[in-house]
Coordinates of C-alpha atoms in Angstrom, one line a residue:
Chain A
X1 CA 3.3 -28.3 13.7
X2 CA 4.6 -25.7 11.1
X3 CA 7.5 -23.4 11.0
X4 CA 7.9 -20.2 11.8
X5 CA 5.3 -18.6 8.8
X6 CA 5.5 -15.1 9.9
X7 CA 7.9 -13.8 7.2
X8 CA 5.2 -16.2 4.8
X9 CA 2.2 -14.3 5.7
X10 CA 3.5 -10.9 6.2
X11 CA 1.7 -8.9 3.2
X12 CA 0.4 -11.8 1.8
X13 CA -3.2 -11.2 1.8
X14 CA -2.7 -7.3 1.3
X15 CA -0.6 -8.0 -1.6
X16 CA -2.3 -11.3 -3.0
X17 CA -6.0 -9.3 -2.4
X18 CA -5.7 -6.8 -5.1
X19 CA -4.6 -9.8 -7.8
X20 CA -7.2 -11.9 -6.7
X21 CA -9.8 -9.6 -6.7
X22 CA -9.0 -8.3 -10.0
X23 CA -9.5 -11.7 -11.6
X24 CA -12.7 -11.9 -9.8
X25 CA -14.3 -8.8 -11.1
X26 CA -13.4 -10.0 -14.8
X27 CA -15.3 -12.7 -13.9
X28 CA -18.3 -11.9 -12.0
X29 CA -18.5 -8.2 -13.6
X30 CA -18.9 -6.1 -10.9
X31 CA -16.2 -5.1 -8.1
X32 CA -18.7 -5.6 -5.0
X33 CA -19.7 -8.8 -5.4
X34 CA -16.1 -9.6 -6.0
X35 CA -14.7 -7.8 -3.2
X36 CA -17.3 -9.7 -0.7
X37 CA -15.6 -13.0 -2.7
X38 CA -12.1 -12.3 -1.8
X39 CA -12.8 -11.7 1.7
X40 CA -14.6 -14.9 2.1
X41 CA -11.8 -16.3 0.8
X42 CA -9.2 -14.5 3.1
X43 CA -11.5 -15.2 6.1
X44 CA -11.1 -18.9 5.1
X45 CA -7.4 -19.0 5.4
X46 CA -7.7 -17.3 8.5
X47 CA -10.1 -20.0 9.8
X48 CA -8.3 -22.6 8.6
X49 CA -4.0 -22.0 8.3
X50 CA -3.6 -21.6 12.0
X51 CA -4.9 -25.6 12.5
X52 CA -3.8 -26.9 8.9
X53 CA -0.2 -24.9 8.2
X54 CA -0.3 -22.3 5.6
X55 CA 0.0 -24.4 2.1
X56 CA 2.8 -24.4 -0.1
X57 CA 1.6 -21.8 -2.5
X58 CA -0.7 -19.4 -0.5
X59 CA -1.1 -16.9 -3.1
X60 CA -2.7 -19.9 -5.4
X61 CA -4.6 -20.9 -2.6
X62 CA -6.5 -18.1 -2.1
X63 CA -7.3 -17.9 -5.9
X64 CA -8.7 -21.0 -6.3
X65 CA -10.8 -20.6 -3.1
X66 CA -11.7 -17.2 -4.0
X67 CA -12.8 -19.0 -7.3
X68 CA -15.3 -21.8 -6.0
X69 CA -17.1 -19.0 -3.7
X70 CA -17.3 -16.8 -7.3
X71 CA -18.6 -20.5 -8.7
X72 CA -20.8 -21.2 -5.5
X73 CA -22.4 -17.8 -6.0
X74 CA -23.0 -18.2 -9.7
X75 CA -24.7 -21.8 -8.9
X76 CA -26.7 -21.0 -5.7
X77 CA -27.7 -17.2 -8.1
X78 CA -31.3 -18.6 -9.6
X79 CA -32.0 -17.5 -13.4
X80 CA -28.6 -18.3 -15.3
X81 CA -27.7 -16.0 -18.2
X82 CA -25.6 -16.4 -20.9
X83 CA -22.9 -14.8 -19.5
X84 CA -23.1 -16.6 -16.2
X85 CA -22.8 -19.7 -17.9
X86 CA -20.0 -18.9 -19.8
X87 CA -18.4 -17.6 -17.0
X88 CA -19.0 -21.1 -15.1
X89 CA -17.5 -22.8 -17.4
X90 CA -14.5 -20.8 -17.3
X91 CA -14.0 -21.2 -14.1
X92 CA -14.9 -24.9 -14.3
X93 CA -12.6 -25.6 -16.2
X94 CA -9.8 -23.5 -15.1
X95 CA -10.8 -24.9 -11.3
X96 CA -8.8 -28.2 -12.7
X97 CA -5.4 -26.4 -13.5
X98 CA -4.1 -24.7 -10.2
X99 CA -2.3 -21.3 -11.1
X100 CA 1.0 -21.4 -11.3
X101 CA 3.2 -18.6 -10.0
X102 CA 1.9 -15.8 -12.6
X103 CA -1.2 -17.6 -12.9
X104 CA -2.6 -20.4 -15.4
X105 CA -5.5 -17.4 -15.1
X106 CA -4.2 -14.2 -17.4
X107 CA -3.2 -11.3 -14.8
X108 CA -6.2 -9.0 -14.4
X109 CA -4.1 -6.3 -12.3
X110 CA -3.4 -4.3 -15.2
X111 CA -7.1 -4.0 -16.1
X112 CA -7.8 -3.3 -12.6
X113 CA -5.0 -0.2 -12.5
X114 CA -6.3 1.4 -15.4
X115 CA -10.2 1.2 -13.7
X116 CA -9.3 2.9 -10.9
X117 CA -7.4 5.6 -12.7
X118 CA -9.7 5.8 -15.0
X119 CA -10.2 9.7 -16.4
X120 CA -14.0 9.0 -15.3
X121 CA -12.6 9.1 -11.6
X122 CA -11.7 12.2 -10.2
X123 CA -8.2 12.1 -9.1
X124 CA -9.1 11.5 -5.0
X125 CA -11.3 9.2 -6.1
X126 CA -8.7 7.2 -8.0
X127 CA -6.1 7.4 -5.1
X128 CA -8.2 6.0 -3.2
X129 CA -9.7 3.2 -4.9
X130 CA -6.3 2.2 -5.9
X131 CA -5.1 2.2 -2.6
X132 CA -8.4 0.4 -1.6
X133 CA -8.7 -2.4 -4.6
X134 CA -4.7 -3.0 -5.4
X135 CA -3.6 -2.1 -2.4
X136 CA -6.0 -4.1 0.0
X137 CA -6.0 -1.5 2.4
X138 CA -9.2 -0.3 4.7
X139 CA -11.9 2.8 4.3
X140 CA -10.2 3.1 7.8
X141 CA -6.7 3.1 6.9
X142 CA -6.8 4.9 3.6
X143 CA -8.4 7.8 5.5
X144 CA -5.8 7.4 8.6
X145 CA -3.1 8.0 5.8
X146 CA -4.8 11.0 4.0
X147 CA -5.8 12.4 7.1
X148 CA -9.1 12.5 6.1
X149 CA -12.2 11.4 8.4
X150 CA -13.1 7.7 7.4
X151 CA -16.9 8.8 6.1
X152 CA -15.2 11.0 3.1
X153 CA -13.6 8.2 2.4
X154 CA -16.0 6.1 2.2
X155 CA -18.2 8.4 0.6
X156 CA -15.4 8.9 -2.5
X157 CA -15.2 5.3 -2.8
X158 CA -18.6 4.8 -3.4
X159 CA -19.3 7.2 -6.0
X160 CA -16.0 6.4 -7.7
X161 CA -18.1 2.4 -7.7
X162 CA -20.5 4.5 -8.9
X163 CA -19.6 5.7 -11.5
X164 CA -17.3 2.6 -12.9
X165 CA -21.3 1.5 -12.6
X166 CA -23.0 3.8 -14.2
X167 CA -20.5 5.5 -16.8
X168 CA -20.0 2.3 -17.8
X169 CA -16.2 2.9 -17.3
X170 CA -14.6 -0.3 -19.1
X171 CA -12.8 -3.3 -17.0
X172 CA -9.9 -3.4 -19.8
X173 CA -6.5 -2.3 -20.7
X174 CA -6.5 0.6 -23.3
X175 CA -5.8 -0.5 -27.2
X176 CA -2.2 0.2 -27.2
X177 CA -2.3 3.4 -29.3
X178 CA -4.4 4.9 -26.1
X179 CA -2.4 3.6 -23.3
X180 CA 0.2 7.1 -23.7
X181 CA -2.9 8.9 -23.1
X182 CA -4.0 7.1 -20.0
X183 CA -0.6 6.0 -18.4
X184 CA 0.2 9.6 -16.9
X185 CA -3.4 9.3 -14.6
X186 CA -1.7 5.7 -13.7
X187 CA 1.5 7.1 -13.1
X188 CA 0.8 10.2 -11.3
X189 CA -1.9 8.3 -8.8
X190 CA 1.3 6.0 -7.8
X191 CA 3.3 9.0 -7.3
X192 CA 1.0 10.7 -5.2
X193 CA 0.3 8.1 -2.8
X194 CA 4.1 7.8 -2.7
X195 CA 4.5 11.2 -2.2
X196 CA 1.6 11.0 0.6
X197 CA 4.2 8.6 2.2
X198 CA 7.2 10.6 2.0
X199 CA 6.4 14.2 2.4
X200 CA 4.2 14.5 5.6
X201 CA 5.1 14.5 8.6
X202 CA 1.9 13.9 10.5
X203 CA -0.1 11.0 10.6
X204 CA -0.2 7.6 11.9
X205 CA 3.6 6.7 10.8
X206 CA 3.2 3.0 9.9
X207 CA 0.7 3.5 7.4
X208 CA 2.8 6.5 5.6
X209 CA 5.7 4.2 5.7
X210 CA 4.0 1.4 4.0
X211 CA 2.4 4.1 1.2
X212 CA 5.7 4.6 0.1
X213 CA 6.0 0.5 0.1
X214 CA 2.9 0.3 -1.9
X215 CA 3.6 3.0 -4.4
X216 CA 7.0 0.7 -5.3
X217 CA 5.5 -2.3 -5.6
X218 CA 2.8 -0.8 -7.8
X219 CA 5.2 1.2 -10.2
X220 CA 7.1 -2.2 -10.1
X221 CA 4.3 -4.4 -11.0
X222 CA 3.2 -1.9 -13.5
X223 CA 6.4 -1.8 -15.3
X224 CA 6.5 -5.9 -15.0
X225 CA 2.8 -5.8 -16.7
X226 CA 3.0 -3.1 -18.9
X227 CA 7.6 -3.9 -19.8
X228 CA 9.4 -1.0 -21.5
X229 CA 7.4 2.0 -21.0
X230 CA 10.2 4.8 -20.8
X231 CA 7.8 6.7 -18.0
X232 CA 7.2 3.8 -16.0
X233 CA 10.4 3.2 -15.9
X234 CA 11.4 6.7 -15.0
X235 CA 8.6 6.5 -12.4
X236 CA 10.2 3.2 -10.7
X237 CA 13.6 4.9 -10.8
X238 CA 12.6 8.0 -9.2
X239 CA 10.5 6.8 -6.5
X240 CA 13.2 4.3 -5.4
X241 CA 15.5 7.0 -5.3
X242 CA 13.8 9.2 -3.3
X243 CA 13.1 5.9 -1.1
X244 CA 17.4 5.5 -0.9
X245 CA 17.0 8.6 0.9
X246 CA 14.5 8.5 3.7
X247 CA 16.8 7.5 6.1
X248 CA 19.1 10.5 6.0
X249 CA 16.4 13.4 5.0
X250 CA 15.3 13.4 8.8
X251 CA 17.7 13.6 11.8
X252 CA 17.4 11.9 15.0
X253 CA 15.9 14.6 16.6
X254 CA 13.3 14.9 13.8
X255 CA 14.4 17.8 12.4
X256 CA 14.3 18.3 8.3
X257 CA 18.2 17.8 6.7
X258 CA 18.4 19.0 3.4
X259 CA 20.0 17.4 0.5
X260 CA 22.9 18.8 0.5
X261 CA 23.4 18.0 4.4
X262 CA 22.5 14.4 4.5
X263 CA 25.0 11.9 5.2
X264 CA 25.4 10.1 2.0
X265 CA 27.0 7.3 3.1
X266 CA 23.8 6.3 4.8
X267 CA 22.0 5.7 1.6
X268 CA 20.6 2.7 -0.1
X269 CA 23.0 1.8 -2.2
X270 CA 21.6 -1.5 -3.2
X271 CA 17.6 0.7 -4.0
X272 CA 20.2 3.4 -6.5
X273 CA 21.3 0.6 -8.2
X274 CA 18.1 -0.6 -8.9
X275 CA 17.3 2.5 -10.1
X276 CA 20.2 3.3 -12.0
X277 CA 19.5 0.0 -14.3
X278 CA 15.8 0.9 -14.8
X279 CA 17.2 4.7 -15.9
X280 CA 19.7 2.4 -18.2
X281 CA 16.4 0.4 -19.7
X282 CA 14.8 3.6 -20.2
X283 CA 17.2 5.6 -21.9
X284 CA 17.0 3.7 -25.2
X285 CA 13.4 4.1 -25.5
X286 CA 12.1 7.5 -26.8
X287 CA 12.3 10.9 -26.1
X288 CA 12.1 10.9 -22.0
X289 CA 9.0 11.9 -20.2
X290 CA 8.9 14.0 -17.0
X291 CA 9.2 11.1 -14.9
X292 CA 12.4 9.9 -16.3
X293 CA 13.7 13.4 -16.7
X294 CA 13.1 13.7 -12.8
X295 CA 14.9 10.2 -12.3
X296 CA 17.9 11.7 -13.9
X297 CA 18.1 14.4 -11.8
X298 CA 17.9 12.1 -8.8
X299 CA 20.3 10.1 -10.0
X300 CA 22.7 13.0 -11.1
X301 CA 22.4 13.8 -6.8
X302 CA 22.5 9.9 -5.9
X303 CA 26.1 9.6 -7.8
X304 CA 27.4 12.7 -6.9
X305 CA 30.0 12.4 -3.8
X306 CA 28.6 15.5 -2.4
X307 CA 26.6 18.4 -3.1
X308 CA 29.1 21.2 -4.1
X309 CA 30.4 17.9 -6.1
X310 CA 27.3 17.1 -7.9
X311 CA 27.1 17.8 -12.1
X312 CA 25.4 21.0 -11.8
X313 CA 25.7 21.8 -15.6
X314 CA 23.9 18.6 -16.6
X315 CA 21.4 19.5 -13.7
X316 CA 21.0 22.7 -15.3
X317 CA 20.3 20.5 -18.3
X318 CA 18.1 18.3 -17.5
X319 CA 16.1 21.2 -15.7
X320 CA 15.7 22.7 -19.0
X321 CA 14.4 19.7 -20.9
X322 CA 11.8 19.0 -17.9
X323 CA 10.7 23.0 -18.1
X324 CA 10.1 21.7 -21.7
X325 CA 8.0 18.9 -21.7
X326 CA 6.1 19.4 -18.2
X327 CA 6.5 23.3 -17.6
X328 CA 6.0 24.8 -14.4
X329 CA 6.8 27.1 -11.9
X330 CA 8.6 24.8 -9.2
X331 CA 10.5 22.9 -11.6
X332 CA 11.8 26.6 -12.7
X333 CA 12.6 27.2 -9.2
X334 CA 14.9 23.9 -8.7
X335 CA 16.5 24.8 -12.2
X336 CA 17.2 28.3 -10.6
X337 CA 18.9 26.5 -7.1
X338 CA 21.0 24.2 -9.5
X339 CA 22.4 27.6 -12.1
X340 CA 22.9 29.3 -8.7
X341 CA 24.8 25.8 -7.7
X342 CA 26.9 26.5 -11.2
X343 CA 26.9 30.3 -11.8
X344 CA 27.0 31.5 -8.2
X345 CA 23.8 33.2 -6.2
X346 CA 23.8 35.6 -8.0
X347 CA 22.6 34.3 -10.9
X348 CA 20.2 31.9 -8.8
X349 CA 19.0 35.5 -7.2
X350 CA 18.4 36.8 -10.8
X351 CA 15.8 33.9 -11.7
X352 CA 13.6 33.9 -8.4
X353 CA 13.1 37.4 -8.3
X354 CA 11.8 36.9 -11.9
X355 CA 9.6 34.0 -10.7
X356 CA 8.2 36.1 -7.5
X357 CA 5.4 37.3 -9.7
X358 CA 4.6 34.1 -10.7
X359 CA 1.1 33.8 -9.5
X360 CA 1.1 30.0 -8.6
X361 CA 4.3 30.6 -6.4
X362 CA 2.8 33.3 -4.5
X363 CA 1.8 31.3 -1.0
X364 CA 5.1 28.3 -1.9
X365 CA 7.4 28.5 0.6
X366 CA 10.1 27.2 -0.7
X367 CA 10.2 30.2 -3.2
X368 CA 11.3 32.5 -0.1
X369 CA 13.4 30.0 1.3
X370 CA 15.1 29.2 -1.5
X371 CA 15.7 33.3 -2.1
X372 CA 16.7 33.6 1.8
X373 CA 19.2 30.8 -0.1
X374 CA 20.9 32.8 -1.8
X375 CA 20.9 36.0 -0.3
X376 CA 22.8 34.0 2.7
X377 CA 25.2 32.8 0.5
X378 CA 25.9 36.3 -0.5
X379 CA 25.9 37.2 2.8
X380 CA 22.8 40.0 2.7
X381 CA 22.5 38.8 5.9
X382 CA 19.0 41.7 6.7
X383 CA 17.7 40.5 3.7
X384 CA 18.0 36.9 4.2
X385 CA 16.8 37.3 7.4
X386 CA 13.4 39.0 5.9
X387 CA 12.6 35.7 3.7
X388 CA 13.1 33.1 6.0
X389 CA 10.9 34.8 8.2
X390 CA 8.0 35.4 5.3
X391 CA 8.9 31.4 4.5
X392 CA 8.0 30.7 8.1
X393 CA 5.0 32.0 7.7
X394 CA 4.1 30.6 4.6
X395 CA 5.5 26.7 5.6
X396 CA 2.8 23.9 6.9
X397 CA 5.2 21.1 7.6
X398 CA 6.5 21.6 11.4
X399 CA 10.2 19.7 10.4
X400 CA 10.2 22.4 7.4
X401 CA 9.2 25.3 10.0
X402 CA 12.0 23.9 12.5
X403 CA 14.5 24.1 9.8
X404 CA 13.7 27.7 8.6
X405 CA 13.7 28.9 12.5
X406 CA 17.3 27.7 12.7
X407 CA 18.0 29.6 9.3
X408 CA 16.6 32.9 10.8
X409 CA 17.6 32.8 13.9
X410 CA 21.2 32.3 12.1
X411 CA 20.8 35.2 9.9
X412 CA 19.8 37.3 12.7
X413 CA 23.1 36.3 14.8
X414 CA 24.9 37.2 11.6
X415 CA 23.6 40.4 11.1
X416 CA 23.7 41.9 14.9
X417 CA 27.9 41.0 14.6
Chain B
X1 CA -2.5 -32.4 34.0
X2 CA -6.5 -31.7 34.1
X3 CA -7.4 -30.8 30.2
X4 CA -10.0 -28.4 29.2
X5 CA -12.3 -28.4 25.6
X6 CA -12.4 -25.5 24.1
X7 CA -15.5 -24.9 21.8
X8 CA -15.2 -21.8 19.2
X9 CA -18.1 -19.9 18.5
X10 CA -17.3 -17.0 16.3
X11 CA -19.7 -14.2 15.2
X12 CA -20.7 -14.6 11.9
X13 CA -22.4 -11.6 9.5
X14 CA -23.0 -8.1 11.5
X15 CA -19.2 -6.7 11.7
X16 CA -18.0 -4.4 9.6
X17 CA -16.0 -5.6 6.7
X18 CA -12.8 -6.0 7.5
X19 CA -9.9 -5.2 4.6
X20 CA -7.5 -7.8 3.6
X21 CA -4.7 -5.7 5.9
X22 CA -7.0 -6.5 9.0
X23 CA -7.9 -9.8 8.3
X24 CA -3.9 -11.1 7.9
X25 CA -3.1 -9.5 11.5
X26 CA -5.7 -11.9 12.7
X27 CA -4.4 -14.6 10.6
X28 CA -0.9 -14.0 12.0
X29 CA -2.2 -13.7 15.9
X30 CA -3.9 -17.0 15.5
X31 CA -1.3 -18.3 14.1
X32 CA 1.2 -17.4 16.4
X33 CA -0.8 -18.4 19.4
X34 CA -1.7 -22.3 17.9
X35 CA 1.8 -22.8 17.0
X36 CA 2.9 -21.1 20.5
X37 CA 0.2 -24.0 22.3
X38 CA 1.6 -26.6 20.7
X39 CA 5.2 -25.7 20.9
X40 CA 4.4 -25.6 25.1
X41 CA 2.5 -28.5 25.2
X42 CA -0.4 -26.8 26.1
X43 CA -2.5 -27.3 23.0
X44 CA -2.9 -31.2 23.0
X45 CA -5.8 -31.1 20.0
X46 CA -7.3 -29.2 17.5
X47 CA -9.6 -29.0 14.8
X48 CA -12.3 -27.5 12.8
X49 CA -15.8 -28.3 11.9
X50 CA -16.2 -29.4 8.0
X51 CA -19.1 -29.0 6.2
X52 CA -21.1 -32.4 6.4
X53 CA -22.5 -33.0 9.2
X54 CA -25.7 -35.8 10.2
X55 CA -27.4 -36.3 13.7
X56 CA -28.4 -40.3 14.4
X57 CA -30.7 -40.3 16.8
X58 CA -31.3 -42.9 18.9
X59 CA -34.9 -43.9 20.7
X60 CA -37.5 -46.8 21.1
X61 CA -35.9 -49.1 19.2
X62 CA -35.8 -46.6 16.0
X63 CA -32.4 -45.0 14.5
X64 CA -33.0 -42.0 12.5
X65 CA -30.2 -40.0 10.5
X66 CA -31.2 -36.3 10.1
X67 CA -29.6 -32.8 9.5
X68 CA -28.6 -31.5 12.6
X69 CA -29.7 -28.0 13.4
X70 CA -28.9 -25.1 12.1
X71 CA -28.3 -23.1 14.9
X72 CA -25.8 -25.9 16.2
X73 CA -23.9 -25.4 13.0
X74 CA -23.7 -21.8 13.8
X75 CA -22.9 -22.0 17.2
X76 CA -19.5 -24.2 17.3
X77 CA -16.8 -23.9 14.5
X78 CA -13.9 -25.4 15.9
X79 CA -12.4 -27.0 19.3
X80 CA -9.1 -27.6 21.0
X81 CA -8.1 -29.6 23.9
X82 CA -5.8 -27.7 26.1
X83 CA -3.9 -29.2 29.1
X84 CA -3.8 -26.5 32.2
X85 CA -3.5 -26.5 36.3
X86 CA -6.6 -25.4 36.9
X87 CA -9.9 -24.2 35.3
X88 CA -8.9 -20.3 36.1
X89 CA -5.9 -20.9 33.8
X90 CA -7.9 -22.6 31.2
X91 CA -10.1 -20.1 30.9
X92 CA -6.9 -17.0 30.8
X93 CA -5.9 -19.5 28.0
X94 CA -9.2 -18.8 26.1
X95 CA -9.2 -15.4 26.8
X96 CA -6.0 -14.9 24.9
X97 CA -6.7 -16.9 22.0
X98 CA -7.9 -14.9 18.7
X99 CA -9.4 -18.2 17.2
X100 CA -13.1 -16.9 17.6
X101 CA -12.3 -13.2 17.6
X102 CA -15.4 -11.6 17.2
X103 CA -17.1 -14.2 19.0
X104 CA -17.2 -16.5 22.1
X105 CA -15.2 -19.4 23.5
X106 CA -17.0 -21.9 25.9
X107 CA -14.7 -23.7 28.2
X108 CA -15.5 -26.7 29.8
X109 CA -13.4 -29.2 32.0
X110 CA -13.1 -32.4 30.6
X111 CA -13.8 -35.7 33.4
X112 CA -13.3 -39.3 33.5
X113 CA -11.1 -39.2 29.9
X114 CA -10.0 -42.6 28.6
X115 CA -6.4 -43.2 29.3
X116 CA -4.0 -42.6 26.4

């Protein structure tokens, strides 16, 4: 009857949810009653694609069905206001024009984004209605991802409703001359839930893998929405970056491999591109942001034939300029590995003790380990041995804790000979 | 080859909402298994019910044309004719498809079918 529709379907409906549903909460005002929409929708191509094949254009399907149960709703709704019949005869009219590809409807996504970051929303609360709205996935599954139990979930979604309710919180894209103040709550909700993906190690690992999915295809459909924004941009390029590398960063027997260990042969050479071009589009556009200055320093590692080979002067660069515009304590510590990487350990030793009264570092890990670093490299082998163990005890991730073990127990060997 | 009907009576209302990641698994499943029927020759007919729908009743010399009921409409939303060897395997071949999934599926051996 049809032919193999797998490849079709895969996604489809997670990634056609959040566009649909953003055009239906522009129309019928409120994100519940457009939510229950798009599932009826969604449960009417399950009903009916198995017997009819799936249709040409499923994505427009699903818009245009989504729209006559918005129109149904709006009919069967007794009382009529002003707005409902303006907003009928939007969609009446509209119902004759199917959407094209991008949609004979305007693309409400961008509205929707900025919503669900909006400042109104605390920051979990924005994660996880982004993840929820744009990203079509489950109370269930966003809560399998965080860790979290599925009623705190559930509970943050709906007072983040809530509020959009109540506060009145705006379904719009900012006036242009606000949109610098409200793209780093955008951008740094993407590269959380990316992050989320990447970083842990525990979890349901499906669902962390396809984070990291959905934080691309949301910095990639931001930056197609919202062209030539030097931080977007920078964002893209530095989460596919991080994405070349995930194949490498862990070893077969699960164990953490650090940069300057992996196997760079195995990485994506097709995802640096990418992100080398988007670094390329950014470059022209304004004074760079934190997230482009980070994309450069990925990049500086992803063209670099090896670690000891890498450009550690620009590094040290570009490490100063990102202490400048987004100062903190860990981005000091990576500008300390990379002098140490161009001066010698030494001068990488000089900077962390420095930053060990830093009162944010105080419980990092990687602060130790990074000093344990260097005073292996200088082969103070008692003292190394010292920080790897305090890192040990300050580490959460078990890869991370293998890792250091090895270090110590190395150290130790070392010193006893 | 004795065929069997099928009659699909999924749950309607009552389950928890399922996200748009949920609902495409079940899209695929059914898929797969309706394309997997036919492909084997074991699904010989489909279909779903549409939306209009009359009851001509027939008695005492009077036809009347009314609504059927409600609870009918409910009950069955789709069928398919399957071909097996013997009820037991008609009835595995309900239990494995996801066509009414929360719901029921009523099988029922067909008898005395007009020749093709």
């Amino acid at each position: 009857v049809h032919a193999p529709v797998g490849a079709l379907v895969e996604h489809l409906f997670r990634h056609e949810s959040g566009r649909v549903l953003a055009t239906m909460v522009r129309l019928l005002g409120d994100v519940s009653s457009a939510e229950e929409v798009v599932q009826e929708a969604l449960l009417a191509a399950l009903q009916r694609w198995p017997l009819s094949g799936v249709p040409p254009n499923p994505g427009a399907w699903l818009l245009v069905t989504a729209r006559n149960k918005a129109l149904d709703r709006l009919r069967r709704a007794r009382g009529f206001t002003a707005r409902q019949d303006a907003i009928t005869h939007e969609l009446e009219t509209a119902a004759d024009e199917p959407p094209s590809e991008m949609g004979a409807f305007p693309d409400d996504r961008l509205r929707l984004i900025f919503t669900c970051c909006h400042p109104a929303l605390s920051r979990e609360s924005q994660i996880a209605l982004t993840l929820k709205l744009l990203g079509g996935l489950s109370t269930a599954e966003v809560a399998r991802a965080f860790l979290a139990s599925e009623p705190t979930i559930a509970q943050r979604i709906v007072r983040a409703k809530r509020t959009i309710q109540t506060a009145r919180v705006p379904y719009e894209v900012p006036e242009p001359d606000a949109i610098p103040g409200r793209l780093p709550a955008v951008l740094s909700v993407l590269y959380l839930i990316f992050n989320e993906g990447y970083t842990a190690s525990a979890g349901d690992a499906l669902v962390r893998h396809e984070l990291c999915d959905e934080a691309l295809r949301l910095a990639a459909l931001l930056d197609h929405l919202l062209p030539d924004q030097p931080e977007v941009l920078g964002l893209r390029a530095l989460l596919a970056l991080q994405a070349s590398r995930s194949a490498t960063r862990v070893s077969a027997d699960g164990t953490l491999v650090l940069l300057a260990d992996q196997d760079r042969s195995q990485w994506d050479r097709e995802q640096i591109e990418g992100a080398l071009a988007l670094i390329g589009r950014a470059r022209g556009l304004g004074v760079p942001g934190p997230y482009l200055l980070q994309a450069e320093i990925a990049a500086c590692h992803a063209t670099a034939i090896s670690w000891e080979a890498t450009d550690w002067g620009r590094m040290v660069m570009l490490y100063d300029r990102l202490a400048g515009c987004a100062p903190s304590p860990v981005v000091d510590l990576n500008r300390a590995v990379a002098v140490a990487m161009r001066d010698g350990p030494a001068a990488g030793l000089a900077i962390v003790d420095e930053l060990a009264a830093v009162p944010e570092l105080r419980d990092y890990h990687l602060l130790p380990a990074t000093r344990a670093d260097f005073l292996r490299r200088l082969e103070r082998w008692d003292a190394a041995a010292a920080e790897y163990a305090r890192a040990l005890g300050l580490a959460q991730n078990t890869r991370e804790q293998d890792f250091l073990r090895r270090r110590l127990a190395e150290c130790e060997h070392r010193r006893l000979r | 080859v004795p065929r069997f009907l099928l009659l699909l009576s999924p749950l309607r209302g009552g389950e928890s909402r399922p996200s748009p990641a949920e609902i495409q698994q079940r899209t695929l499943a059914y898929l797969d298994w309706v394309a997997a029927g036919v492909r084997r020759g074991v699904i010989v007919a489909g279909a779903r019910l549409g939306a209009r729908a009359s009851v001509v009743t027939r008695g005492d010399g009077v036809t009347t044309v009314s609504e059927p009921s409600p609870l009918l409409d409910v009950a069955v939303s789709g069928y398919f004719v399957v071909e097996a060897e013997n009820f037991a395997s008609a009835v595995a071949i309900a239990a494995g498809c996801p066509g009414a999934e929360p719901g029921s599926i009523e099988v029922r051996e067909l008898q005395d079918a007009l020749a093709d």
